[in-house]
mmCIF file of C-alpha atoms in Angstrom:
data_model
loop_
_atom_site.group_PDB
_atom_site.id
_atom_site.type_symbol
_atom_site.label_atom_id
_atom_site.label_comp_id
_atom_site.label_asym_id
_atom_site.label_seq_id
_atom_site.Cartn_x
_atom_site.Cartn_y
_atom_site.Cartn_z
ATOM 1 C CA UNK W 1 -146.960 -9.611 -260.294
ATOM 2 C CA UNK W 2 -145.866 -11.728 -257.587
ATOM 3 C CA UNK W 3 -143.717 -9.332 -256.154
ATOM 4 C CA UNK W 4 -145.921 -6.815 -256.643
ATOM 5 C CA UNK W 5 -148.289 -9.054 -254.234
ATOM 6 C CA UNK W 6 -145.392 -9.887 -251.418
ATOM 7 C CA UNK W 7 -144.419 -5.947 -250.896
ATOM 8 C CA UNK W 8 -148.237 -5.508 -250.503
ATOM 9 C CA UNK W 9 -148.090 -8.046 -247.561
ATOM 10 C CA UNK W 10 -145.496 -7.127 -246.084
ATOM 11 C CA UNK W 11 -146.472 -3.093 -245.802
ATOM 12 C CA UNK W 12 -150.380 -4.361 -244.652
ATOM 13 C CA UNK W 13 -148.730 -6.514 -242.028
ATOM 14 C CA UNK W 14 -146.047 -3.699 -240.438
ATOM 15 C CA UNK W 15 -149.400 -0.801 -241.004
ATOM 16 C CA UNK W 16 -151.387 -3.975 -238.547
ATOM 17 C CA UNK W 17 -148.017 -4.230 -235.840
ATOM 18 C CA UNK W 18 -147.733 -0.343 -235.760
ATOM 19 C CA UNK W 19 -151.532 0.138 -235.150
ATOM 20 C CA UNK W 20 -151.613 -3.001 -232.981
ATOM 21 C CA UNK W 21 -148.564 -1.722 -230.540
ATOM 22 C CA UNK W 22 -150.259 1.905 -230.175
ATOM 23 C CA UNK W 23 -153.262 -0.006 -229.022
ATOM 24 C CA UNK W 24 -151.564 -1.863 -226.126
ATOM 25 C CA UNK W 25 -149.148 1.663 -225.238
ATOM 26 C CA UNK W 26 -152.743 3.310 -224.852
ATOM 27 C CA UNK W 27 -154.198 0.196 -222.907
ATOM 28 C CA UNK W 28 -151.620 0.584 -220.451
ATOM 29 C CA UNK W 29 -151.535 4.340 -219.955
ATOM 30 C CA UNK W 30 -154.950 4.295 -218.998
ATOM 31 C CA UNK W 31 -154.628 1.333 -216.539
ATOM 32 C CA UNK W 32 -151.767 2.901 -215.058
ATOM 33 C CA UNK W 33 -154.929 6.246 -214.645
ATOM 34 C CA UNK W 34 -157.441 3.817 -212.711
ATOM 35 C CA UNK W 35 -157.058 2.523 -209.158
ATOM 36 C CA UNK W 36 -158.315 -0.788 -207.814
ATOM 37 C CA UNK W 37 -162.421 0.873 -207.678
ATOM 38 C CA UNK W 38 -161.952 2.310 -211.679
ATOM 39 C CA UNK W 39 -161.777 5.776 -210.101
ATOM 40 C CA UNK W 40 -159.112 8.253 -211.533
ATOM 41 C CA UNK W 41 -156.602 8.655 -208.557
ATOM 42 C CA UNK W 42 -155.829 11.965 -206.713
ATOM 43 C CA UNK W 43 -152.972 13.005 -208.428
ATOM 44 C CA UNK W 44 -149.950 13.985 -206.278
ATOM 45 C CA UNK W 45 -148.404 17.728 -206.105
ATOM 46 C CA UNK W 46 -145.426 16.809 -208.060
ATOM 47 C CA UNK W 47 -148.109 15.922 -211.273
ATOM 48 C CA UNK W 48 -150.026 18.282 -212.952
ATOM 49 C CA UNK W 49 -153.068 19.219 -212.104
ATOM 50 C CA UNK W 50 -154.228 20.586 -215.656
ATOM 51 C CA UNK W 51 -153.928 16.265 -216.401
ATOM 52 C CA UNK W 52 -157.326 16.111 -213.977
ATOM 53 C CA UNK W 53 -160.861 15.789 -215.120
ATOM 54 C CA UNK W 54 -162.473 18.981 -213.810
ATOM 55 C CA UNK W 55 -165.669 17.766 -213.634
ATOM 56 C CA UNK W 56 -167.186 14.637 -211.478
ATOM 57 C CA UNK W 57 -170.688 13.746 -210.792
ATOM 58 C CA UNK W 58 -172.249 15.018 -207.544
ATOM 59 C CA UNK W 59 -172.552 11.161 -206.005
ATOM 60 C CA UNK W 60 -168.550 11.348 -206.845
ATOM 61 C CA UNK W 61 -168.188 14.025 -204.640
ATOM 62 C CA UNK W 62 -170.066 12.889 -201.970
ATOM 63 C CA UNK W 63 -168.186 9.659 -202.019
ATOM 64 C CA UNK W 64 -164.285 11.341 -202.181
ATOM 65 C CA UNK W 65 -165.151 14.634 -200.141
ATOM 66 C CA UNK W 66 -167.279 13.378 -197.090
ATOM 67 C CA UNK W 67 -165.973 15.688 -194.706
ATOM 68 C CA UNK W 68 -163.398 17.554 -196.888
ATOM 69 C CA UNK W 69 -165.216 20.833 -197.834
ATOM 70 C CA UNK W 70 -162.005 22.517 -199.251
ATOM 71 C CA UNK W 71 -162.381 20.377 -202.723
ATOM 72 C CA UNK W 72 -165.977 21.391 -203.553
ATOM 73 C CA UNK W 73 -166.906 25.014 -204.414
ATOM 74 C CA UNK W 74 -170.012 25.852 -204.403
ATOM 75 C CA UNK W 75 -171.844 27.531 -207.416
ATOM 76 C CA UNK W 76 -172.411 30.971 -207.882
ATOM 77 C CA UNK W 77 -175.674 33.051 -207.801
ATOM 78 C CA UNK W 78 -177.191 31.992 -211.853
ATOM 79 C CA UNK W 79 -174.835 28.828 -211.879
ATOM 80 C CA UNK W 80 -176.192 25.557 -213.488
ATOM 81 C CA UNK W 81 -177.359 23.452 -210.925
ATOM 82 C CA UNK W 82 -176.705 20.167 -213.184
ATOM 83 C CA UNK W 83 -175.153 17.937 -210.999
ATOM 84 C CA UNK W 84 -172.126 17.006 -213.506
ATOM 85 C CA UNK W 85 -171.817 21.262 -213.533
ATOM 86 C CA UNK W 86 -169.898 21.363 -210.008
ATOM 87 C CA UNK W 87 -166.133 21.834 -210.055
ATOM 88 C CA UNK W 88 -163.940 19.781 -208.255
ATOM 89 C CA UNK W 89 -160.444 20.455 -207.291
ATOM 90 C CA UNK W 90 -157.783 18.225 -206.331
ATOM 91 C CA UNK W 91 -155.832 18.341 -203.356
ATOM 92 C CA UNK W 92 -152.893 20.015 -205.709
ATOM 93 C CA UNK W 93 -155.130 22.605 -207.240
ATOM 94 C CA UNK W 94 -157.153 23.730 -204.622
ATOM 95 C CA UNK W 95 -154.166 24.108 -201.756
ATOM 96 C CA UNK W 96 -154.068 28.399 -202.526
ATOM 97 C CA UNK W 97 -157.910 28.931 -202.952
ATOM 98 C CA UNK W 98 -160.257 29.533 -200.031
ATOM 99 C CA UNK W 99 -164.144 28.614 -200.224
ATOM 100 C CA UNK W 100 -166.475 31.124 -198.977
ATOM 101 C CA UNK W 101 -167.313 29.265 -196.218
ATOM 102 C CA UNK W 102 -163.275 29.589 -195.089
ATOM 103 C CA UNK W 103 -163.213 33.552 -196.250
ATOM 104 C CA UNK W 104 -166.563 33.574 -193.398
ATOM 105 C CA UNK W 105 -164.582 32.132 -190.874
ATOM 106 C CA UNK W 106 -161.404 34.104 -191.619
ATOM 107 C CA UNK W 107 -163.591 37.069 -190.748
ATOM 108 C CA UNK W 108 -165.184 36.110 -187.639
ATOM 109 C CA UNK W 109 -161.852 35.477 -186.093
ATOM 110 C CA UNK W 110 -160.829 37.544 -183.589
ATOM 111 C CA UNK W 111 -157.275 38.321 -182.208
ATOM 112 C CA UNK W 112 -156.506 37.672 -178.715
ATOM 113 C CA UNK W 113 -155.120 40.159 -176.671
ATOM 114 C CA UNK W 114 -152.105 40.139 -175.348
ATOM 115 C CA UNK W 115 -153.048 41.330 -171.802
ATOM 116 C CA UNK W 116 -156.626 39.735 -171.443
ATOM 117 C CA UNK W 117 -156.892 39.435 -168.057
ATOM 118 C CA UNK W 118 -159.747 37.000 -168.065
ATOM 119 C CA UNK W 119 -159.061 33.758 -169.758
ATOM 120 C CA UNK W 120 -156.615 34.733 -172.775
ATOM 121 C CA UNK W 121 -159.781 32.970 -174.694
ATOM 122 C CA UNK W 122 -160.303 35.298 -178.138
ATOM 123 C CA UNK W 123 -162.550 38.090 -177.310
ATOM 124 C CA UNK W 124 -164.643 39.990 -180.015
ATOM 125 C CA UNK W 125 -165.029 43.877 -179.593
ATOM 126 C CA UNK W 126 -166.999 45.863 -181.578
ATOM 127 C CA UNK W 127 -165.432 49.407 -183.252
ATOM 128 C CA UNK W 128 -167.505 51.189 -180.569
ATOM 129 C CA UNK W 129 -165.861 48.918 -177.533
ATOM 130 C CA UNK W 130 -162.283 49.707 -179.751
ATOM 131 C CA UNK W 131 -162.422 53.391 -179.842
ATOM 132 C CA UNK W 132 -162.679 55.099 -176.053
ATOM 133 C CA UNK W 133 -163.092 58.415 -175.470
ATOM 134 C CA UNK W 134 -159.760 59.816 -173.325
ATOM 135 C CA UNK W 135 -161.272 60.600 -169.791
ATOM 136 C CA UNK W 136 -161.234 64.226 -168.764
ATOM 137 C CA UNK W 137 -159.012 65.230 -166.154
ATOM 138 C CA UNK W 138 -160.267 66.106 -162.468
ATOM 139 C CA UNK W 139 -161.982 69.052 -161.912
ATOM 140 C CA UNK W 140 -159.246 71.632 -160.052
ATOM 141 C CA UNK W 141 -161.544 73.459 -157.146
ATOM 142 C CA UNK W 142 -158.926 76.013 -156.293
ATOM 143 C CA UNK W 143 -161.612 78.431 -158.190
ATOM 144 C CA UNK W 144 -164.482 76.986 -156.509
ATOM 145 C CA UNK W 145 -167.482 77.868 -154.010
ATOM 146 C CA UNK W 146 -169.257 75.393 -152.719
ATOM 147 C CA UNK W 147 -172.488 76.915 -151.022
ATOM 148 C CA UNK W 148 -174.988 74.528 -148.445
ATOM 149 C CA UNK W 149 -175.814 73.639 -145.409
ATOM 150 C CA UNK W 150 -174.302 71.072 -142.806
ATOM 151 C CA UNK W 151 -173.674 68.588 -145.662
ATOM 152 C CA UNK W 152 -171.540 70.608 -147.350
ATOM 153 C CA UNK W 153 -169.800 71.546 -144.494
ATOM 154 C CA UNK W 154 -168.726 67.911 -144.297
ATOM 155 C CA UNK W 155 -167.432 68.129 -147.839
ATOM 156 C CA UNK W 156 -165.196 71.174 -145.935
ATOM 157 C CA UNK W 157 -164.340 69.109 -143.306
ATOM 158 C CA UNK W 158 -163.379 65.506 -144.067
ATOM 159 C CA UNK W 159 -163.792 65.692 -148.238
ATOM 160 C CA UNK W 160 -160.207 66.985 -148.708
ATOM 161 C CA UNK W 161 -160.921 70.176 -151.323
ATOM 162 C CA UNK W 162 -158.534 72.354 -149.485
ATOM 163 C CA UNK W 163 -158.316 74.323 -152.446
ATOM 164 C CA UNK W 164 -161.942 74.957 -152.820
ATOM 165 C CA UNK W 165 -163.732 78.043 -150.725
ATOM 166 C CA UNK W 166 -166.715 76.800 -148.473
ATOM 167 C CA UNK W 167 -169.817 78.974 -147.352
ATOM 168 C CA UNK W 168 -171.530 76.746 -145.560
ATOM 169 C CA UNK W 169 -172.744 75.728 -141.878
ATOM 170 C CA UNK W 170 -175.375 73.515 -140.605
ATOM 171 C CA UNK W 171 -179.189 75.029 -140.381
ATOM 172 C CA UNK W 172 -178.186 77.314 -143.618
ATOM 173 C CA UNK W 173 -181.261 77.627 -145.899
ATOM 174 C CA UNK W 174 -182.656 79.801 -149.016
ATOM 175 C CA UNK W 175 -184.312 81.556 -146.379
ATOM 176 C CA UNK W 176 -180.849 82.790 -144.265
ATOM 177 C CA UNK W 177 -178.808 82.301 -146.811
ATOM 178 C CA UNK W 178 -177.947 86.180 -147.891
ATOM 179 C CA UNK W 179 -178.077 87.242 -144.325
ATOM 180 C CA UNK W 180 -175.384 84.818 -142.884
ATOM 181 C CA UNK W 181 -171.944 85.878 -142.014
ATOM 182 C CA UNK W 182 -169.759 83.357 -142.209
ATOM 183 C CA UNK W 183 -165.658 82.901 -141.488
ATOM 184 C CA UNK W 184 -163.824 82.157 -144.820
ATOM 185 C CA UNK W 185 -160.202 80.341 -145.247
ATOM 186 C CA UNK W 186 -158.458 83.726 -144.830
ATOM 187 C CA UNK W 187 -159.924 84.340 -141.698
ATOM 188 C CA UNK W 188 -162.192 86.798 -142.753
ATOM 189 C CA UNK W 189 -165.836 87.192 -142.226
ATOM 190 C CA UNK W 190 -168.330 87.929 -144.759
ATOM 191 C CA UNK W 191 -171.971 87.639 -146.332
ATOM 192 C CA UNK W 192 -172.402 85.314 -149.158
ATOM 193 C CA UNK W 193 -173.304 89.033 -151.401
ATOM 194 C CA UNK W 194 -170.077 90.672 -150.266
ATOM 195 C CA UNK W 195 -168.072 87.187 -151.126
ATOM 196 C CA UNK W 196 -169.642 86.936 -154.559
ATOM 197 C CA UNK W 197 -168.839 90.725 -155.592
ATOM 198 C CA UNK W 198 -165.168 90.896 -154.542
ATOM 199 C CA UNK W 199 -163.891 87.486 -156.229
ATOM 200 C CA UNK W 200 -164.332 85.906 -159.323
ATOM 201 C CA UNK W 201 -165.209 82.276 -159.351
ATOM 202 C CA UNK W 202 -165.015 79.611 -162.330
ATOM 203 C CA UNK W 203 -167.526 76.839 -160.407
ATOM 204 C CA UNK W 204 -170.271 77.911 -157.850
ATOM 205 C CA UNK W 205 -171.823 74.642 -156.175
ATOM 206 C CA UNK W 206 -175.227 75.359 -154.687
ATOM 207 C CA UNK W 207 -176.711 72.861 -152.026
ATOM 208 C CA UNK W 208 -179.637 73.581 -150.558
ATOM 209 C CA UNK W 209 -183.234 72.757 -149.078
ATOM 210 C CA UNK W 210 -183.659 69.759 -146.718
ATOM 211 C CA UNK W 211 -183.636 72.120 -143.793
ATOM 212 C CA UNK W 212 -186.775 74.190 -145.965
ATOM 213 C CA UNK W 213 -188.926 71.335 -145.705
ATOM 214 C CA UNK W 214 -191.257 71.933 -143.497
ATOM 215 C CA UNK W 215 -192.419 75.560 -145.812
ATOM 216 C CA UNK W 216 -194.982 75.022 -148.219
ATOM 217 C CA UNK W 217 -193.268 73.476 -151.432
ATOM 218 C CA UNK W 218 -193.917 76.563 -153.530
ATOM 219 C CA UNK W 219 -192.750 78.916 -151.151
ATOM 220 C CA UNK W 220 -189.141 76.678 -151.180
ATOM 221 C CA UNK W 221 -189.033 76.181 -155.051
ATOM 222 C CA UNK W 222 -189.835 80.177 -155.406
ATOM 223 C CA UNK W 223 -187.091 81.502 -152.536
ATOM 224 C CA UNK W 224 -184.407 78.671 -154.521
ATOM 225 C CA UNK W 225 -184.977 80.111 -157.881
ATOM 226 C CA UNK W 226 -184.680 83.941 -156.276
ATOM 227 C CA UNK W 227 -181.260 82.752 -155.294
ATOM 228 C CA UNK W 228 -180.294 80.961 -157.997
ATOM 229 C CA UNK W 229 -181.143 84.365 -159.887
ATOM 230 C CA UNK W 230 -178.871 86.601 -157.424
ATOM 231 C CA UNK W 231 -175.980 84.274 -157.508
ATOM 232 C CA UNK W 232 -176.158 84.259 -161.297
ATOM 233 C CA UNK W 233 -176.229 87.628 -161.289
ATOM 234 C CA UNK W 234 -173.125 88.422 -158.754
ATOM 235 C CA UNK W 235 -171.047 85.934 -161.095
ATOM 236 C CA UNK W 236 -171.893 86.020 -164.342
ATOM 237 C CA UNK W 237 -169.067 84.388 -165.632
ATOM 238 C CA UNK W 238 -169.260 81.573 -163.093
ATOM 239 C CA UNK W 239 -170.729 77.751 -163.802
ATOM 240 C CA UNK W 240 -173.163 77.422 -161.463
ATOM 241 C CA UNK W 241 -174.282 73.945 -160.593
ATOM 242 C CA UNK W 242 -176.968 73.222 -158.471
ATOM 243 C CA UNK W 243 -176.964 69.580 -156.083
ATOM 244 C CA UNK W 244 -179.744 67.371 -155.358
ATOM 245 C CA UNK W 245 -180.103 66.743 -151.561
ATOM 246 C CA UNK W 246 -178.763 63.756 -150.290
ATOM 247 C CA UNK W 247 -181.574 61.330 -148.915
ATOM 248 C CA UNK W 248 -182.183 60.016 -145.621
ATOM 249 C CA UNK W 249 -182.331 56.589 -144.238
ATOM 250 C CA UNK W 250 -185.399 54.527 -144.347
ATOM 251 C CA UNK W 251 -186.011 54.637 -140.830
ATOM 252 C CA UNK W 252 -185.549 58.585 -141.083
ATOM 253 C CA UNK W 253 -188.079 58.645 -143.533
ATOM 254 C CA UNK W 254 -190.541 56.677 -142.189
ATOM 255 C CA UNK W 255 -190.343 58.181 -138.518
ATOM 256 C CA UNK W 256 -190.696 61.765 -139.696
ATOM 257 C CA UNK W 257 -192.444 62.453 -142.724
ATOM 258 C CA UNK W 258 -191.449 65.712 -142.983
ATOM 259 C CA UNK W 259 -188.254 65.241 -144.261
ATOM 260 C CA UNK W 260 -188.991 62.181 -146.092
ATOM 261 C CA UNK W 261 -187.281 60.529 -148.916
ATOM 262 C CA UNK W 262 -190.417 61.426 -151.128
ATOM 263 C CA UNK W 263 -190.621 65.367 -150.679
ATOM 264 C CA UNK W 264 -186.597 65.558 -151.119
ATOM 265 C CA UNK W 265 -187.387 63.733 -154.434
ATOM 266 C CA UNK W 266 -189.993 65.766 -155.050
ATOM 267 C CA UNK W 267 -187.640 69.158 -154.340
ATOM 268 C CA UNK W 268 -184.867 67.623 -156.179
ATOM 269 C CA UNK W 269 -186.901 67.000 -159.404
ATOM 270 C CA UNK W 270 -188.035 70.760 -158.808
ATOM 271 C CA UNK W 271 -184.217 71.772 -158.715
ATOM 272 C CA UNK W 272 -183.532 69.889 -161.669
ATOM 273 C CA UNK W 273 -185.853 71.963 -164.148
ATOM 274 C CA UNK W 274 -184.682 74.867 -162.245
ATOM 275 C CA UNK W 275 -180.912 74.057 -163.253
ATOM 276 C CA UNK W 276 -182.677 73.723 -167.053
ATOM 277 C CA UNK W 277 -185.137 76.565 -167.269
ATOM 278 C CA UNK W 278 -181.492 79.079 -165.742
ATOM 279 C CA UNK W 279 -179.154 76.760 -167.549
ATOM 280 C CA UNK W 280 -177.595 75.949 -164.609
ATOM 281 C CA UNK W 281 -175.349 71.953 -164.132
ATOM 282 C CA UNK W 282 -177.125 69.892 -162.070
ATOM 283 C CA UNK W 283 -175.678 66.926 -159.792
ATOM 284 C CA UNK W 284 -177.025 63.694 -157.951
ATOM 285 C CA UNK W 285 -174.904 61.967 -155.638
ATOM 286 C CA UNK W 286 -177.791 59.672 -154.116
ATOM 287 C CA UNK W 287 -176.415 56.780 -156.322
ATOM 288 C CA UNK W 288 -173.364 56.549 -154.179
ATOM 289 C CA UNK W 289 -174.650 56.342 -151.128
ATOM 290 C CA UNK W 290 -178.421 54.703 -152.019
ATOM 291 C CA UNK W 291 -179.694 51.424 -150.456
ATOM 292 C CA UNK W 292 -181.390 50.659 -154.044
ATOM 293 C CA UNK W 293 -184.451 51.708 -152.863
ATOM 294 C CA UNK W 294 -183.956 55.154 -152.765
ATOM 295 C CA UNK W 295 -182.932 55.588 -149.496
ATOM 296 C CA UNK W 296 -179.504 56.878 -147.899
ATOM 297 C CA UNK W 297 -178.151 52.987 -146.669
ATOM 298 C CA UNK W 298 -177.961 53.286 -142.880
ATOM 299 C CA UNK W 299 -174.287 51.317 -143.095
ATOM 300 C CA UNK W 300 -172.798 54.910 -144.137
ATOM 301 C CA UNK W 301 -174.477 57.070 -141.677
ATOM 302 C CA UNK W 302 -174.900 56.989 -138.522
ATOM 303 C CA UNK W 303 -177.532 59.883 -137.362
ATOM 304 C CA UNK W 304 -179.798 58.837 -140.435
ATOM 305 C CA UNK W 305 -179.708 62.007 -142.061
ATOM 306 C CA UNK W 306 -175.791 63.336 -142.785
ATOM 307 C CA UNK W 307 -173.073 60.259 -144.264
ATOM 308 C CA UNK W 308 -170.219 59.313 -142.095
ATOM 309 C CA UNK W 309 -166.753 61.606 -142.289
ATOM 310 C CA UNK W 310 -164.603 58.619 -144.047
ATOM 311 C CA UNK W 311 -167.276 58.581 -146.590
ATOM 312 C CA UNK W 312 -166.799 62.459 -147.935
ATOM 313 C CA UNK W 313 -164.129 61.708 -149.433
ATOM 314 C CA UNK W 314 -165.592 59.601 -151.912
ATOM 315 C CA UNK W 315 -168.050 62.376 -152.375
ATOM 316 C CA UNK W 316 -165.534 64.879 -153.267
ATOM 317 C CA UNK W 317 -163.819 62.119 -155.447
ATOM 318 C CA UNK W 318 -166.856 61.154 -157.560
ATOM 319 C CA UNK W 319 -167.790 65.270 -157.921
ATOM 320 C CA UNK W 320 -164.148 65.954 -159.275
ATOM 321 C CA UNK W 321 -165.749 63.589 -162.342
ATOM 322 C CA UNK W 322 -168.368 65.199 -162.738
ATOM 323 C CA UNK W 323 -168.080 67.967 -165.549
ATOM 324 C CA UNK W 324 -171.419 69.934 -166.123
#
């Protein structure tokens, strides 16, 4: 009986060491888990990050990720917005995910080109800016007319379209237009009719009426479109494009009304639905030469009415662009 009693001591006394050493082994596990504040430290990369607690209370967060967004992701649309219901990563888990907030950013970025010749500074360009049309190459004039009066014939002189044939002189006008003869680049001397029915142009460029201004408006607009009908007529096949007059200078303008910036607007707007109603291209080149107030600026001109010769050239440059 007595033995019975010392082998039931002795087994209650190892069951009390065993249970009492587990005990202490846990103890110390989890005091090795707290820091100095009874927080659970970060654990490092080398640990696994399964061991962490997943979830924290918001007032945690705030505390350990005050200015360190990349832990913290926010909930989704129909997420509970419990506080202890936000997920926090550590520094191990979360190093391969991006928040939304960093996926934004990623796509606002912008690449900076190689050969911005600004600042180098990242530039953002819309898909319009990134896709550009390929220009269209100059207009070739060796199949070209050019019709007008003495502004055109400075085109011909100083506007270098060698290529092009000219019919022009100065005081030509609807009104003398089909009985002019005039010499041509071969040397030969025609009327604008017998030109048009023995060659074959692609382009026809018709500029006319400044030196008509003094007729009653009507009378000009009618006598243009008559001409603008025989041309069409002689060369069917042709483009024919039809020029807005060139203004004057201011003090042109305001010393003679007659020719006035405000009745060659007037005729030029009356050209323009001409060149719609015959379908016909139509051409300003007062934005070239224009003071911004709708005048011809007096620094290119000289005689207030016709540009200066070095100036043509840009004239003939710009109309070379120009593909109605």
């Amino acid at each position: 009986m007595m033995k019975k009693y010392w082998y039931t001591m002795i087994l209650a006394g190892s069951l009390i060491a065993v249970k009492g050493g587990t005990l202490i082994s846990q103890g110390a596990g989890l005091e090795n888990l707290l820091n100095q504040n009874g927080k659970p430290e970060l654990l490092s990369e080398a640990e696994p990050a399964a061991i962490a607690s997943p979830l924290s209370s918001s007032a945690e967060n705030d505390a350990g990720n005050e200015g360190d967004s990349q832990f913290s992701i926010p909930r989704l649309p129909g997420q509970s917005t419990d506080s202890d219901q936000e997920t926090v990563f550590s520094e191990s888990s979360s190093s391969d995910l991006e928040t939304p907030e960093e996926e934004t950013g990623a796509q606002d970025r912008t690449e900076v080109p190689a050969d911005d010749p600004v600042s180098g500074a990242a530039t953002s360009t819309s898909p319009a800016e990134t896709v550009s049309e390929t220009p269209s190459a100059p207009i070739d004039f060796s199949s070209t007319l050019f019709i007008g009066d003495s502004r055109t014939e400075g085109l011909k002189e100083y506007g270098g379209l060698n290529e092009a044939e000219f019919f022009a002189n100065s005081g030509m006008s609807t009104f003398n237009l089909l009985s002019a003869s005039l010499t041509l680049k071969d040397g030969s001397k025609k009327t604008l009719e017998e030109l048009l029915s023995e060659r074959s142009y692609e382009r026809i460029y018709l500029m006319l009426g400044i030196n008509e201004l003094g007729y009653p408006s009507s009378t000009v607009i009618r006598q243009y479109s008559a001409i603008v009908d025989r041309i069409q007529a002689l060369q069917p096949n042709a483009r024919l494009v039809l020029e807005a007059n060139l203004h004057v200078t201011k003090k042109k303008s305001d010393s003679d009304p007659t020719y006035g910036n405000g009745k060659l607007n007037a005729l030029n707007n009356a050209i323009y639905q001409i060149a719609v109603d015959k379908g016909c291209g139509y051409v300003d080149v007062n934005g070239l030469f224009d003071d911004g107030q709708g005048n011809l600026d007096s620094k290119y001109s000289v005689d207030n009415a016709h540009i200066m010769g070095k100036y043509y050239t840009i004239w003939a440059q710009w109309l070379r662009t120009q593909h109605v």
